Amino acid sequence: MRDDYLVKPVLKAMQVLDCICSSDQALSLQHVSVEVALPKTTVFRYLRTLVQSGLLSYDPERDVYGVGLKIITWGRSNARLRNLRDVCIPHMRALRERFGETVNLGVLDGAEIVYIEIAESQHALRMQAKIGGRDPAYTTAIGKAVLSQMPEDERLRHIPPKLRARTGRTLRSLAQLALELDRARTQGFAEDNGENEEGSICVGVPIVDPAGAPIAGMSISAPAARLDAARKAQFASMLRRVAGEISAGLDAPRPKMMTPIRRQA
Amino acid sequence: MRDDYLVKPVLKAMQVLDCICSSDQALSLQHVSVEVALPKTTVFRYLRTLVQSGLLSYDPERDVYGVGLKIITWGRSNARLRNLRDVCIPHMRALRERFGETVNLGVLDGAEIVYIEIAESQHALRMQAKIGGRDPAYTTAIGKAVLSQMPEDERLRHIPPKLRARTGRTLRSLAQLALELDRARTQGFAEDNGENEEGSICVGVPIVDPAGAPIAGMSISAPAARLDAARKAQFASMLRRVAGEISAGLDAPRPKMMTPIRRQA
DNA sequence: ATCTGCTATTTCGCTTTGCGAAACCCTAGG
DNA sequence: CCTAGGGTTTCGCAAAGCGAAATAGCAGAT
């Protein structure tokens, strides 16, 4: 969606906002200014405006700007996702009770998947993704499950031009990935054998709308030490059943949502 | 923080953003335009720009705009709050295990408290606040606990001019509230006897920084039917102990953060 | 205490560019 | 085929966003 209707002050202010919200600490004017490569004065104005709007908070003692509380409120308010979450949570809890491992729910955003709900394992040793956290789609079971349900052309829009290795096992070529996705489609679930995080194995399935288009993915993740082939197969079959039930129940609302492709860094 | 440095396009775009993010469904251009009382053309430009920035999503089928995934990611990324959360979560879980009731963690934002973490009771009947949800400070145990630790003048900045009754029990006058807050300060914990939600009782304590300024509050909430005076006293004493431990552990970072007062609706 | 270097504010005039009324399109329903 | 009700595009004006540069404020060092 290229556009001549973009309002530049807003666009730039959103860069500033992104800069601060993506940081894990509050930032100074100076810092933000160099980070987004905009003049100090301009950034200063945006920061003030964003504080006024309640999107940023300002600590006068240290002269730094942080994420405002309004954003935390907003983060939970996306109705479609909340709906999806509400439907999935009971299933996810049941899966966690049954297998004792972490269950993840994620949606695709550009070339990344965003975790929108997590039912944590109670094991001391567990893979801990965070709600709102992101991983590349092509390195995760959820991502591959979702991609596997897409037509070729759309799929490509969600895969970055070059695949960067997260671990020694990460797939490096599009050809390999295509094979893997084909396999996932035919067998109905995708795997991640330590491709995203060393030692962490995931089994993921797609959740599809009535038209068959994928809208989310659900996975169970566990340390390699606790996950042999037999158990993995169990996970896969339970996940497939659950995802089927959820998909079947998703007829009333239209859960499709277009988000522009994320530009690569 | 009144300011001559406010950039109007940004300010207005943030109204638009707020309108959509505060709604529980995706909205059309028309709808947003009348809601924020800005010309159609202007809102149109802002919406496009915000979609481009990844803050909003656009559903071309229905021509409606919704919350973008980026915001969900941001919502969890406030480092200070995450830090606070990380410290509190184990304690909250322990309290839930021990008493079987819901444990809430909230911070003050203007005249409201925002729930930033919740350990849910497993009872079928439970009071369910949501992370990111808001309630007036003066009707909740957490809010009153936080207010009780403030000097008079600062306190007033976090109490709306007129107290609206949420239930039949809600305090209606500033005098009553002041008495209640005094009592809370002397006894070290605050109560909410169905003042926020009919039939729901809470006991809340403040979490303070090394200087004694309140930065958050923690509460246990339960249906009135499960909460007699003896149990309430138990809750209060455990909460006080836990809050004390947490407050003591909060010396290293500076958890104070100014957020502008929220204007009343 | 004074100086020094850094960063946050403020000023100021230019002209960029945001603005919104109105015209235009386009889909859905009659 | 026509009409209604959105969304999109055009266009010219002047509001107001812009950023260089000057100023103020605040450390830590001498």
XYZ file of C-alpha atoms (C1' of nucleotides) in Angstrom:
590
model
C 0.000 0.000 0.000
C 2.240 2.788 -1.193
C 0.560 6.014 -0.614
C 0.620 9.721 -1.284
C -1.562 10.266 1.700
C 1.062 9.769 4.326
C 1.346 12.557 6.843
C 5.014 12.993 7.445
C 4.926 14.355 10.988
C 2.853 11.374 12.030
C 5.076 8.938 10.217
C 8.172 10.336 11.860
C 6.555 10.502 15.262
C 5.716 6.818 14.916
C 9.353 6.067 14.243
C 10.163 7.821 17.460
C 7.478 5.890 19.269
C 8.742 2.641 17.812
C 12.255 3.451 18.850
C 11.259 3.889 22.460
C 8.759 1.068 22.632
C 11.208 -1.370 21.093
C 13.872 -0.492 23.584
C 14.029 -2.239 26.905
C 14.852 0.921 28.752
C 13.830 4.538 28.838
C 15.776 6.701 26.401
C 17.022 10.278 26.311
C 16.196 12.811 23.625
C 19.755 12.621 22.391
C 19.649 8.873 22.129
C 16.375 8.760 20.247
C 17.478 11.533 17.960
C 20.530 9.684 16.693
C 18.709 6.365 16.587
C 15.955 7.548 14.276
C 18.243 9.956 12.456
C 16.046 13.001 12.858
C 17.018 16.464 14.092
C 17.064 16.903 17.821
C 14.463 19.656 17.739
C 12.004 17.590 15.777
C 12.345 14.584 18.020
C 11.962 16.840 21.021
C 8.605 18.038 19.755
C 7.402 14.532 19.001
C 8.415 13.255 22.392
C 6.547 16.029 24.136
C 3.506 15.413 21.994
C 3.537 11.693 22.612
C 3.837 12.209 26.337
C 0.909 14.581 26.190
C -1.076 11.929 24.367
C -0.288 9.411 27.081
C 1.613 7.076 24.795
C 4.944 7.779 26.397
C 5.899 8.443 29.960
C 8.484 10.957 31.012
C 10.810 10.704 33.945
C 11.815 14.261 34.782
C 14.550 13.126 37.152
C 16.556 11.453 34.471
C 15.148 13.211 31.425
C 14.237 9.994 29.717
C 11.175 8.748 27.922
C 9.576 5.330 28.325
C 6.542 3.365 27.235
C 3.264 4.820 28.491
C 0.689 2.770 30.299
C -1.919 3.419 27.651
C -0.076 1.105 25.337
C -0.280 -1.731 27.802
C -4.015 -1.286 27.937
C -4.244 -1.248 24.174
C -2.132 -4.321 23.754
C -4.864 -6.466 25.166
C -7.751 -4.831 23.405
C -7.565 -6.176 19.893
C -10.996 -7.697 19.659
C -10.289 -10.278 16.994
C -7.232 -11.534 18.712
C -8.933 -11.524 22.055
C -11.702 -13.528 20.534
C -9.227 -15.996 19.110
C -7.442 -16.085 22.425
C -10.615 -16.675 24.376
C -11.448 -19.603 22.162
C -7.986 -21.073 22.383
C -7.134 -20.589 26.044
C -9.200 -23.464 27.439
C -7.715 -25.829 24.859
C -4.247 -24.581 25.598
C -4.686 -25.103 29.313
C -5.988 -28.597 28.700
C -2.969 -29.393 26.565
C -0.630 -28.079 29.188
C -2.332 -30.125 31.915
C -2.188 -33.203 29.775
C 1.413 -32.982 28.650
C 2.973 -30.670 31.186
C 4.685 -28.621 28.504
C 4.363 -25.049 27.311
C 1.647 -24.335 24.752
C 1.993 -21.307 22.472
C -0.437 -19.400 20.294
C 0.925 -17.062 17.652
C -0.099 -15.090 14.601
C 1.847 -13.995 11.569
C 2.910 -10.374 11.240
C 4.976 -9.776 8.158
C 7.833 -12.247 8.315
C 7.531 -12.790 12.036
C 5.172 -14.585 14.296
C 3.926 -12.800 17.400
C 2.995 -14.821 20.456
C -0.421 -13.731 21.611
C -0.982 -16.288 24.326
C 1.122 -18.777 26.226
C 0.217 -21.488 28.704
C 3.413 -22.112 30.573
C 4.793 -25.441 31.572
C 5.399 -25.838 35.280
C 8.691 -27.593 34.712
C 11.685 -25.718 36.018
C 13.412 -26.249 32.675
C 11.195 -24.778 30.003
C 11.342 -22.683 26.899
C 10.009 -19.309 27.780
C 8.601 -17.199 24.989
C 6.770 -14.070 26.077
C 3.422 -12.757 25.026
C 4.097 -10.081 22.451
C 7.474 -11.599 21.702
C 8.506 -12.292 18.126
C 10.464 -14.865 16.211
C 11.086 -15.288 12.489
C 8.254 -17.306 10.958
C 10.573 -19.655 9.101
C 12.423 -20.832 12.176
C 9.429 -21.775 14.311
C 6.887 -24.556 14.263
C 3.995 -22.105 14.471
C 5.399 -20.039 11.637
C 5.976 -23.031 9.419
C 2.538 -24.404 10.198
C 0.955 -21.146 9.116
C 3.147 -20.745 6.027
C 2.416 -24.298 4.972
C -1.242 -23.409 4.451
C -0.523 -20.514 2.119
C -0.334 -20.353 -1.651
C 3.182 -20.015 -2.994
C 3.055 -16.318 -3.808
C 1.568 -15.169 -0.554
C 4.015 -17.344 1.315
C 6.953 -15.551 -0.230
C 5.740 -12.259 1.145
C 6.258 -13.644 4.636
C 9.744 -15.006 4.171
C 12.711 -12.654 4.297
C 14.988 -12.586 1.265
C 17.844 -14.212 3.092
C 17.464 -16.757 5.854
C 19.628 -15.993 8.822
C 20.704 -18.873 10.988
C 19.475 -18.662 14.568
C 21.120 -21.934 15.528
C 23.237 -24.511 13.781
C 20.069 -26.262 12.687
C 18.238 -23.342 11.084
C 17.320 -23.967 7.461
C 19.458 -21.858 5.232
C 17.915 -22.124 1.790
C 14.492 -21.418 0.376
C 14.562 -24.826 -1.309
C 15.013 -26.610 2.007
C 12.297 -24.500 3.529
C 9.905 -25.231 0.661
C 10.451 -28.946 1.132
C 9.854 -28.638 4.835
C 6.660 -26.669 4.272
C 5.388 -29.222 1.779
C 5.992 -31.951 4.288
C 4.223 -29.931 6.955
C 1.211 -29.449 4.730
C 0.883 -33.109 3.869
C 1.350 -34.358 7.411
C -0.746 -31.573 8.946
C 1.809 -30.288 11.396
C 5.185 -28.581 11.396
C 8.252 -29.164 13.502
C 11.078 -27.093 14.827
C 14.034 -29.208 15.836
C 16.120 -26.621 17.572
C 16.076 -24.322 14.574
C 14.923 -21.316 16.520
C 16.460 -21.928 19.916
C 19.196 -24.411 20.660
C 17.807 -27.453 22.455
C 14.162 -26.474 22.089
C 11.809 -28.594 20.042
C 8.334 -27.564 18.931
C 5.413 -29.165 17.199
C 2.989 -26.730 15.605
C -0.313 -26.804 13.761
C -2.196 -24.179 11.780
C -5.565 -22.772 12.759
C -7.525 -21.942 9.636
C -10.631 -19.976 8.822
C -13.598 -21.543 7.022
C -12.006 -20.730 3.677
C -8.891 -22.628 4.685
C -6.701 -19.574 5.067
C -4.403 -19.732 8.086
C -4.999 -17.162 10.775
C -2.837 -18.428 13.607
C -0.763 -21.339 14.800
C -0.549 -23.319 18.008
C 2.460 -25.230 19.221
C 3.751 -27.271 22.098
C 7.372 -26.730 22.947
C 9.693 -28.739 25.132
C 13.384 -29.231 25.756
C 14.860 -31.873 23.473
C 15.629 -33.992 26.519
C 11.951 -34.486 27.288
C 10.732 -35.009 23.763
C 11.322 -38.308 21.975
C 9.707 -39.298 18.690
C 6.761 -41.073 20.279
C 5.858 -38.139 22.471
C 6.254 -35.783 19.572
C 3.756 -37.834 17.595
C 1.339 -37.665 20.512
C 1.668 -33.888 20.620
C 1.068 -33.639 16.924
C -2.072 -35.705 16.939
C -3.594 -33.902 19.916
C -2.691 -30.528 18.428
C -4.287 -31.461 15.143
C -7.489 -32.459 16.875
C -7.600 -29.279 18.942
C -6.783 -27.034 15.987
C -9.521 -28.748 14.013
C -12.068 -28.038 16.708
C -10.990 -24.436 16.973
C -10.980 -23.920 13.233
C -14.452 -25.425 13.019
C -15.700 -23.019 15.648
C -14.380 -19.976 13.815
C -17.142 -19.565 11.278
C -19.153 -16.684 12.670
C -16.602 -13.854 12.807
C -14.215 -13.039 10.016
C -10.848 -13.406 11.634
C -8.780 -12.353 8.635
C -6.702 -9.287 9.064
C -4.293 -7.688 6.721
C -1.178 -6.157 8.133
C 1.392 -4.660 5.842
C 4.548 -6.602 5.256
C 7.226 -5.746 7.687
C 10.209 -4.244 6.030
C 13.410 -6.103 6.733
C 16.010 -4.532 8.960
C 3.150 19.699 31.305
C 1.406 22.298 29.160
C 3.422 22.863 26.116
C 3.864 25.012 23.059
C 5.814 22.274 21.418
C 2.907 20.047 20.554
C 2.772 18.932 16.964
C -0.851 19.065 16.008
C -0.895 16.394 13.302
C 0.667 13.959 15.723
C -1.695 14.926 18.503
C -4.712 14.388 16.303
C -3.376 11.163 14.865
C -3.006 9.882 18.406
C -6.645 10.646 19.043
C -7.474 8.542 16.046
C -5.231 5.781 17.285
C -6.785 5.966 20.715
C -10.243 5.782 19.246
C -9.473 2.552 17.439
C -7.394 0.961 20.145
C -10.019 1.682 22.770
C -12.736 0.123 20.697
C -13.405 -3.561 20.915
C -13.907 -3.877 17.202
C -12.422 -2.651 13.977
C -13.863 0.688 12.846
C -14.592 2.346 9.527
C -13.235 5.699 8.408
C -16.692 7.190 8.778
C -17.065 5.896 12.300
C -13.701 7.165 13.479
C -14.245 10.493 11.799
C -17.417 11.276 13.721
C -16.040 9.793 16.938
C -12.993 12.017 17.084
C -14.797 14.940 15.442
C -12.249 15.523 12.720
C -12.837 15.897 8.981
C -13.100 12.712 6.994
C -10.135 13.594 4.801
C -7.858 14.228 7.721
C -8.768 11.026 9.491
C -8.313 9.171 6.236
C -4.739 10.372 5.987
C -3.965 9.490 9.578
C -5.399 6.032 9.234
C -3.321 5.325 6.171
C -0.242 6.643 7.871
C -0.816 4.584 10.995
C -1.338 1.441 8.939
C 1.876 2.180 7.104
C 3.622 2.507 10.450
C 2.315 -0.872 11.530
C 0.299 0.504 14.430
C -3.025 -0.253 12.844
C -4.160 -3.103 10.685
C -6.446 -2.712 7.722
C -9.001 -5.186 6.515
C -9.567 -4.385 2.847
C -12.606 -6.621 2.637
C -14.590 -4.630 5.094
C -12.734 -1.329 4.912
C -12.147 -1.213 8.624
C -9.145 -0.458 10.771
C -8.077 -2.404 13.836
C -5.267 -2.573 16.355
C -1.938 -3.550 14.830
C 0.177 -6.332 16.178
C 3.050 -4.028 16.895
C 1.113 -2.591 19.789
C 0.722 -5.983 21.377
C 4.455 -6.421 21.240
C 5.004 -3.019 22.760
C 2.535 -3.579 25.544
C 4.789 -6.105 27.164
C 8.047 -4.317 26.630
C 8.042 -1.621 29.264
C 11.239 -2.519 31.020
C 10.450 -1.008 34.387
C 7.102 -2.642 34.597
C 8.481 -5.903 33.376
C 11.080 -5.694 36.038
C 8.444 -5.025 38.654
C 6.374 -7.851 37.254
C 9.249 -10.277 37.259
C 9.887 -9.537 40.889
C 6.243 -9.849 41.849
C 5.140 -12.878 39.860
C 6.681 -15.556 42.083
C 5.141 -13.934 45.149
C 1.798 -13.635 43.431
C 1.828 -17.289 42.448
C 2.735 -18.277 45.959
C -0.158 -16.237 47.327
C -2.550 -17.788 44.856
C -1.381 -21.302 45.763
C -1.719 -20.561 49.411
C -5.163 -18.952 49.380
C -6.626 -20.133 46.116
C -7.808 -16.648 45.201
C -6.909 -14.206 42.462
C -3.899 -11.971 43.071
C -3.643 -8.652 41.216
C -0.780 -6.263 40.571
C -1.588 -2.748 39.401
C -0.039 0.668 38.925
C -1.533 4.117 39.003
C -2.102 5.996 35.741
C -3.781 9.303 36.302
C -6.920 8.584 38.261
C -7.056 4.948 37.252
C -5.160 1.861 38.163
C -3.984 -0.419 35.382
C -3.588 -4.123 36.062
C -0.188 -5.211 34.867
C -0.204 -8.771 36.131
C -2.785 -11.184 37.470
C -2.460 -14.633 39.008
C -5.884 -16.142 38.539
C -7.773 -18.174 41.050
C -8.757 -21.616 39.849
C -12.189 -21.343 41.420
C -15.008 -21.364 38.934
C -16.471 -18.323 40.664
C -13.863 -15.625 40.595
C -13.442 -11.953 39.955
C -11.759 -11.587 36.636
C -9.858 -8.418 35.924
C -7.738 -8.442 32.801
C -4.176 -7.414 32.276
C -4.259 -3.930 30.818
C -7.723 -3.383 32.235
C -8.508 -0.261 34.234
C -10.598 0.735 37.207
C -10.902 4.035 39.057
C -8.239 4.242 41.739
C -10.650 5.342 44.465
C -12.919 2.294 44.114
C -10.279 -0.409 44.355
C -8.126 -1.806 47.111
C -4.985 -1.428 45.031
C -5.833 2.154 44.186
C -6.592 3.076 47.771
C -3.447 1.345 48.986
C -1.359 3.403 46.573
C -3.172 6.666 47.305
C -2.813 6.119 51.028
C 0.965 6.430 50.725
C 0.851 9.787 48.990
C 1.038 13.306 50.355
C -2.257 15.152 50.326
C -1.577 17.341 47.296
C -0.268 14.615 45.040
C -3.147 12.406 46.056
C -5.658 14.922 44.806
C -4.153 14.796 41.356
C -5.195 11.164 41.153
C -8.776 11.543 42.300
C -11.416 12.731 39.866
C -13.370 15.836 40.838
C -16.579 13.936 41.371
C -16.763 10.364 42.588
C -19.088 8.272 40.505
C -20.729 5.300 42.155
C -19.806 1.967 40.596
C -21.947 0.037 43.058
C -24.222 0.902 45.948
C -21.213 0.767 48.233
C -18.882 3.118 46.381
C -17.707 6.030 48.497
C -19.354 9.211 47.308
C -17.522 11.986 49.083
C -13.932 13.099 49.297
C -14.289 13.283 53.081
C -15.274 9.631 53.319
C -12.457 8.709 50.997
C -9.918 10.706 53.001
C -10.992 8.886 56.178
C -10.713 5.553 54.427
C -7.245 6.401 53.112
C -6.095 7.487 56.565
C -7.288 4.220 57.971
C -5.529 2.348 55.190
C -2.279 4.141 55.909
C -2.340 3.439 59.614
C -3.305 -0.205 59.273
C -1.016 -0.788 56.304
C -3.596 -2.162 53.912
C -6.709 -1.022 52.089
C -10.019 -2.737 51.519
C -12.652 -2.734 48.857
C -15.943 -4.094 50.131
C -17.830 -4.362 46.904
C -17.187 -0.733 46.029
C -15.845 -1.477 42.602
C -17.748 -4.584 41.638
C -20.848 -5.861 43.368
C -20.051 -8.888 45.537
C -16.293 -8.666 45.087
C -14.063 -7.964 48.045
C -10.390 -7.028 47.844
C -7.550 -6.484 50.245
C -4.693 -4.418 48.872
C -1.278 -3.222 49.949
C 1.104 -0.658 48.522
C 4.528 -1.449 47.126
C 6.865 1.444 47.787
C 10.260 2.530 46.600
C 13.153 3.126 48.998
C 12.002 6.714 49.491
C 8.584 5.487 50.561
C 6.774 6.657 47.423
C 4.209 4.152 46.163
C 4.881 2.647 42.757
C 2.320 -0.124 42.601
C -0.214 -2.071 44.604
C -0.976 -5.738 45.072
C -4.311 -7.184 46.082
C -6.117 -10.424 46.670
C -9.699 -10.481 45.532
C -12.465 -12.955 46.275
C -16.230 -13.205 46.179
C -17.824 -11.968 49.391
C -19.132 -15.473 50.025
C -15.628 -16.864 50.465
C -14.179 -14.019 52.472
C -15.008 -13.622 56.151
C -13.240 -11.249 58.497
C -10.720 -13.808 59.720
C -9.650 -14.762 56.221
C -9.462 -11.134 55.235
C -7.081 -10.497 58.110
C -4.956 -13.420 56.963
C -4.784 -11.980 53.471
C -3.826 -8.588 54.789
C -0.994 -9.860 56.911
C 0.446 -12.051 54.171
C 0.152 -9.257 51.641
C 1.922 -6.860 53.953
C 4.770 -9.278 54.427
C 5.111 -9.908 50.704
C 4.886 -6.233 49.785
C 7.523 -5.482 52.364
C 9.887 -8.015 50.846
C 9.285 -6.675 47.374
C 9.690 -3.066 48.425
C 12.928 -3.949 50.153
C 14.241 -5.557 46.981
C 13.532 -2.499 44.873
C 16.549 -0.436 45.752
C 18.747 -0.800 42.707
C 16.581 0.508 39.869
C 14.600 3.717 40.039
C 11.059 2.638 39.437
C 9.475 6.057 39.545
C 7.884 7.269 36.385
C 5.801 10.306 35.741
C 2.790 9.969 33.544
C 0.591 12.957 32.893
C -2.745 13.119 34.621
C -5.492 11.564 32.631
C -8.152 14.023 31.687
C -11.610 13.076 32.883
C -14.173 11.935 30.372
C 33.945 28.232 43.621
C 34.763 28.519 38.550
C 35.113 26.372 34.329
C 33.868 23.225 30.762
C 31.362 20.192 27.990
C 27.265 18.152 27.463
C 22.337 18.040 26.780
C 17.835 19.991 26.933
C 15.142 24.232 25.588
C 13.919 28.230 23.059
C 13.936 31.455 19.195
C 12.917 32.628 14.528
C 11.907 33.156 9.751
C 11.134 30.296 5.705
C 8.369 27.740 2.930
C 7.067 23.239 3.110
C 3.015 20.684 3.423
C -0.916 19.679 6.105
C -5.652 20.963 5.578
C -10.551 20.303 4.490
C -14.388 21.635 1.131
C -15.961 19.886 -2.661
C -15.835 17.046 -6.588
C -15.332 12.403 -7.825
C -15.745 7.329 -7.838
C -17.449 2.954 -6.741
C -19.947 -0.614 -4.641
C -24.459 -2.276 -2.958
C -29.355 -2.250 -2.987
C -33.707 -1.078 -5.025
C -30.753 1.664 -14.520
C -30.638 4.762 -10.769
C -29.654 6.327 -5.970
C -27.410 6.475 -1.512
C -23.542 6.222 1.233
C -19.477 5.290 1.909
C -14.339 5.883 0.353
C -10.886 8.479 -2.634
C -8.891 12.305 -5.153
C -8.124 17.143 -6.327
C -6.566 21.704 -5.314
C -5.101 26.134 -3.642
C -4.315 28.634 0.679
C -2.055 29.795 4.710
C -1.197 27.555 8.905
C 2.370 25.590 11.211
C 6.135 22.218 11.031
C 10.948 22.623 10.367
C 15.832 22.742 11.844
C 20.003 25.855 12.395
C 21.654 28.302 15.747
C 21.522 30.650 20.064
C 20.487 29.956 24.986
C 20.001 27.854 29.372
C 20.803 24.368 32.700
C 23.459 20.888 34.818
C 26.747 17.855 35.691
C 31.735 16.659 36.846
C 36.437 18.181 36.749
C 40.104 21.478 37.904
